[in-house]
Amino acid sequence: MHHKDDDDQPWGMPQEQYKALNPRDKKQVRNRIGARRFRAKRKDYVSSLEYSKKEADAKIVQLEGQLESHRREINDLRARLNMAPLPPPVDSTLGLVVGSGE
């Protein structure tokens, strides 16, 4: 059985129509399709990176909260033992802005 869809090629035209094109036009059609595929793959890749960054930023915020909670607990326990509190945390971001969202 032969369907119309079987005649359609990835470049969006029946095979006979594609075969009738001169070599320069065929190359242009293939190039257009290649560029379209590249843009789609790049868009997917960028979306994946953006999602991964959001997940990493959320994890950083969560871990920073846990760290602060543990520091408070340690300082409370040190106070009960009449010990000096822990020194304030050293900023380890090295000038990086995390989770700015801009």
PDB file of C-alpha atoms in Angstrom:
ATOM      1  CA  MET A   1       0.000   0.000   0.000  1.00  0.00           C
ATOM      2  CA  HIS A   2       1.337   3.432  -0.945  1.00  0.00           C
ATOM      3  CA  HIS A   3       0.379   6.517   1.086  1.00  0.00           C
ATOM      4  CA  LYS A   4       0.835  10.170   0.254  1.00  0.00           C
ATOM      5  CA  ASP A   5       2.859  10.494   3.488  1.00  0.00           C
ATOM      6  CA  ASP A   6       5.384   8.041   2.052  1.00  0.00           C
ATOM      7  CA  ASP A   7       6.148  10.580  -0.690  1.00  0.00           C
ATOM      8  CA  ASP A   8       6.868  13.395   1.769  1.00  0.00           C
ATOM      9  CA  GLN A   9      10.497  13.790   2.665  1.00  0.00           C
ATOM     10  CA  PRO A  10      11.949  15.594   5.679  1.00  0.00           C
ATOM     11  CA  TRP A  11      12.352  18.696   3.513  1.00  0.00           C
ATOM     12  CA  GLY A  12       8.566  19.021   3.205  1.00  0.00           C
ATOM     13  CA  MET A  13       7.960  18.202  -0.452  1.00  0.00           C
ATOM     14  CA  PRO A  14       7.236  15.048  -2.448  1.00  0.00           C
ATOM     15  CA  GLN A  15      10.277  13.118  -3.591  1.00  0.00           C
ATOM     16  CA  GLU A  16       9.490  13.779  -7.252  1.00  0.00           C
ATOM     17  CA  GLN A  17       9.420  17.529  -6.651  1.00  0.00           C
ATOM     18  CA  TYR A  18      12.722  17.378  -4.762  1.00  0.00           C
ATOM     19  CA  LYS A  19      14.341  15.287  -7.505  1.00  0.00           C
ATOM     20  CA  ALA A  20      13.251  17.871 -10.095  1.00  0.00           C
ATOM     21  CA  LEU A  21      15.225  20.639  -8.366  1.00  0.00           C
ATOM     22  CA  ASN A  22      18.619  21.649  -9.685  1.00  0.00           C
ATOM     23  CA  PRO A  23      21.612  20.766  -7.458  1.00  0.00           C
ATOM     24  CA  ARG A  24      21.931  24.308  -6.089  1.00  0.00           C
ATOM     25  CA  ASP A  25      18.277  24.365  -4.993  1.00  0.00           C
ATOM     26  CA  LYS A  26      18.577  20.876  -3.489  1.00  0.00           C
ATOM     27  CA  LYS A  27      21.531  22.039  -1.448  1.00  0.00           C
ATOM     28  CA  GLN A  28      19.584  25.110  -0.316  1.00  0.00           C
ATOM     29  CA  VAL A  29      16.652  22.923   0.787  1.00  0.00           C
ATOM     30  CA  ARG A  30      18.971  20.548   2.678  1.00  0.00           C
ATOM     31  CA  ASN A  31      20.765  23.488   4.279  1.00  0.00           C
ATOM     32  CA  ARG A  32      17.463  25.053   5.370  1.00  0.00           C
ATOM     33  CA  ILE A  33      16.395  21.770   6.985  1.00  0.00           C
ATOM     34  CA  GLY A  34      19.787  21.373   8.647  1.00  0.00           C
ATOM     35  CA  ALA A  35      19.580  24.892  10.049  1.00  0.00           C
ATOM     36  CA  ARG A  36      16.060  24.217  11.343  1.00  0.00           C
ATOM     37  CA  ARG A  37      17.240  21.023  13.074  1.00  0.00           C
ATOM     38  CA  PHE A  38      20.232  22.831  14.567  1.00  0.00           C
ATOM     39  CA  ARG A  39      18.027  25.618  15.964  1.00  0.00           C
ATOM     40  CA  ALA A  40      15.630  23.073  17.479  1.00  0.00           C
ATOM     41  CA  LYS A  41      18.489  21.110  19.079  1.00  0.00           C
ATOM     42  CA  ARG A  42      20.073  24.304  20.385  1.00  0.00           C
ATOM     43  CA  LYS A  43      16.743  25.439  21.844  1.00  0.00           C
ATOM     44  CA  ASP A  44      16.311  22.082  23.614  1.00  0.00           C
ATOM     45  CA  TYR A  45      19.886  22.228  24.912  1.00  0.00           C
ATOM     46  CA  VAL A  46      19.487  25.777  26.250  1.00  0.00           C
ATOM     47  CA  SER A  47      16.176  24.827  27.887  1.00  0.00           C
ATOM     48  CA  SER A  48      17.881  21.852  29.518  1.00  0.00           C
ATOM     49  CA  LEU A  49      20.697  24.063  30.815  1.00  0.00           C
ATOM     50  CA  GLU A  50      18.222  26.621  32.166  1.00  0.00           C
ATOM     51  CA  TYR A  51      16.291  23.883  33.973  1.00  0.00           C
ATOM     52  CA  SER A  52      19.496  22.431  35.443  1.00  0.00           C
ATOM     53  CA  LYS A  53      20.550  25.881  36.635  1.00  0.00           C
ATOM     54  CA  LYS A  54      17.196  26.455  38.337  1.00  0.00           C
ATOM     55  CA  GLU A  55      17.508  23.087  40.081  1.00  0.00           C
ATOM     56  CA  ALA A  56      21.075  23.862  41.178  1.00  0.00           C
ATOM     57  CA  ASP A  57      20.071  27.321  42.437  1.00  0.00           C
ATOM     58  CA  ALA A  58      17.216  25.802  44.457  1.00  0.00           C
ATOM     59  CA  LYS A  59      19.579  23.207  45.939  1.00  0.00           C
ATOM     60  CA  ILE A  60      22.069  25.931  46.879  1.00  0.00           C
ATOM     61  CA  VAL A  61      19.347  27.905  48.670  1.00  0.00           C
ATOM     62  CA  GLN A  62      18.234  24.751  50.491  1.00  0.00           C
ATOM     63  CA  LEU A  63      21.785  23.873  51.563  1.00  0.00           C
ATOM     64  CA  GLU A  64      22.511  27.440  52.660  1.00  0.00           C
ATOM     65  CA  GLY A  65      19.400  27.287  54.852  1.00  0.00           C
ATOM     66  CA  GLN A  66      20.527  23.991  56.366  1.00  0.00           C
ATOM     67  CA  LEU A  67      23.997  25.397  56.967  1.00  0.00           C
ATOM     68  CA  GLU A  68      22.600  28.438  58.762  1.00  0.00           C
ATOM     69  CA  SER A  69      20.333  26.235  60.869  1.00  0.00           C
ATOM     70  CA  HIS A  70      23.284  24.028  61.868  1.00  0.00           C
ATOM     71  CA  ARG A  71      25.433  27.064  62.677  1.00  0.00           C
ATOM     72  CA  ARG A  72      22.703  28.394  64.985  1.00  0.00           C
ATOM     73  CA  GLU A  73      22.383  25.011  66.682  1.00  0.00           C
ATOM     74  CA  ILE A  74      26.151  24.769  67.157  1.00  0.00           C
ATOM     75  CA  ASN A  75      26.310  28.284  68.586  1.00  0.00           C
ATOM     76  CA  ASP A  76      23.409  27.513  70.958  1.00  0.00           C
ATOM     77  CA  LEU A  77      25.245  24.428  72.202  1.00  0.00           C
ATOM     78  CA  ARG A  78      28.529  26.347  72.489  1.00  0.00           C
ATOM     79  CA  ALA A  79      26.731  29.024  74.533  1.00  0.00           C
ATOM     80  CA  ARG A  80      25.460  26.333  76.937  1.00  0.00           C
ATOM     81  CA  LEU A  81      29.063  25.213  77.391  1.00  0.00           C
ATOM     82  CA  ASN A  82      30.231  28.822  77.868  1.00  0.00           C
ATOM     83  CA  MET A  83      32.279  28.630  74.674  1.00  0.00           C
ATOM     84  CA  ALA A  84      32.747  31.395  72.158  1.00  0.00           C
ATOM     85  CA  PRO A  85      30.424  31.222  69.153  1.00  0.00           C
ATOM     86  CA  LEU A  86      31.700  30.145  65.783  1.00  0.00           C
ATOM     87  CA  PRO A  87      33.154  32.958  63.712  1.00  0.00           C
ATOM     88  CA  PRO A  88      30.831  34.253  61.000  1.00  0.00           C
ATOM     89  CA  PRO A  89      30.941  32.280  57.756  1.00  0.00           C
ATOM     90  CA  VAL A  90      33.448  33.300  55.124  1.00  0.00           C
ATOM     91  CA  ASP A  91      31.844  34.419  51.865  1.00  0.00           C
ATOM     92  CA  SER A  92      32.879  31.694  49.444  1.00  0.00           C
ATOM     93  CA  THR A  93      30.978  32.851  46.381  1.00  0.00           C
ATOM     94  CA  LEU A  94      34.146  34.330  44.844  1.00  0.00           C
ATOM     95  CA  GLY A  95      32.144  37.174  43.388  1.00  0.00           C
ATOM     96  CA  LEU A  96      29.568  34.927  41.746  1.00  0.00           C
ATOM     97  CA  VAL A  97      25.933  35.924  41.957  1.00  0.00           C
ATOM     98  CA  VAL A  98      23.742  32.881  42.491  1.00  0.00           C
ATOM     99  CA  GLY A  99      20.021  32.879  41.913  1.00  0.00           C
ATOM    100  CA  SER A 100      19.786  36.474  40.752  1.00  0.00           C
ATOM    101  CA  GLY A 101      17.159  35.479  38.184  1.00  0.00           C
ATOM    102  CA  GLU A 102      18.214  38.269  35.849  1.00  0.00           C
TER     103      GLU A 102
END
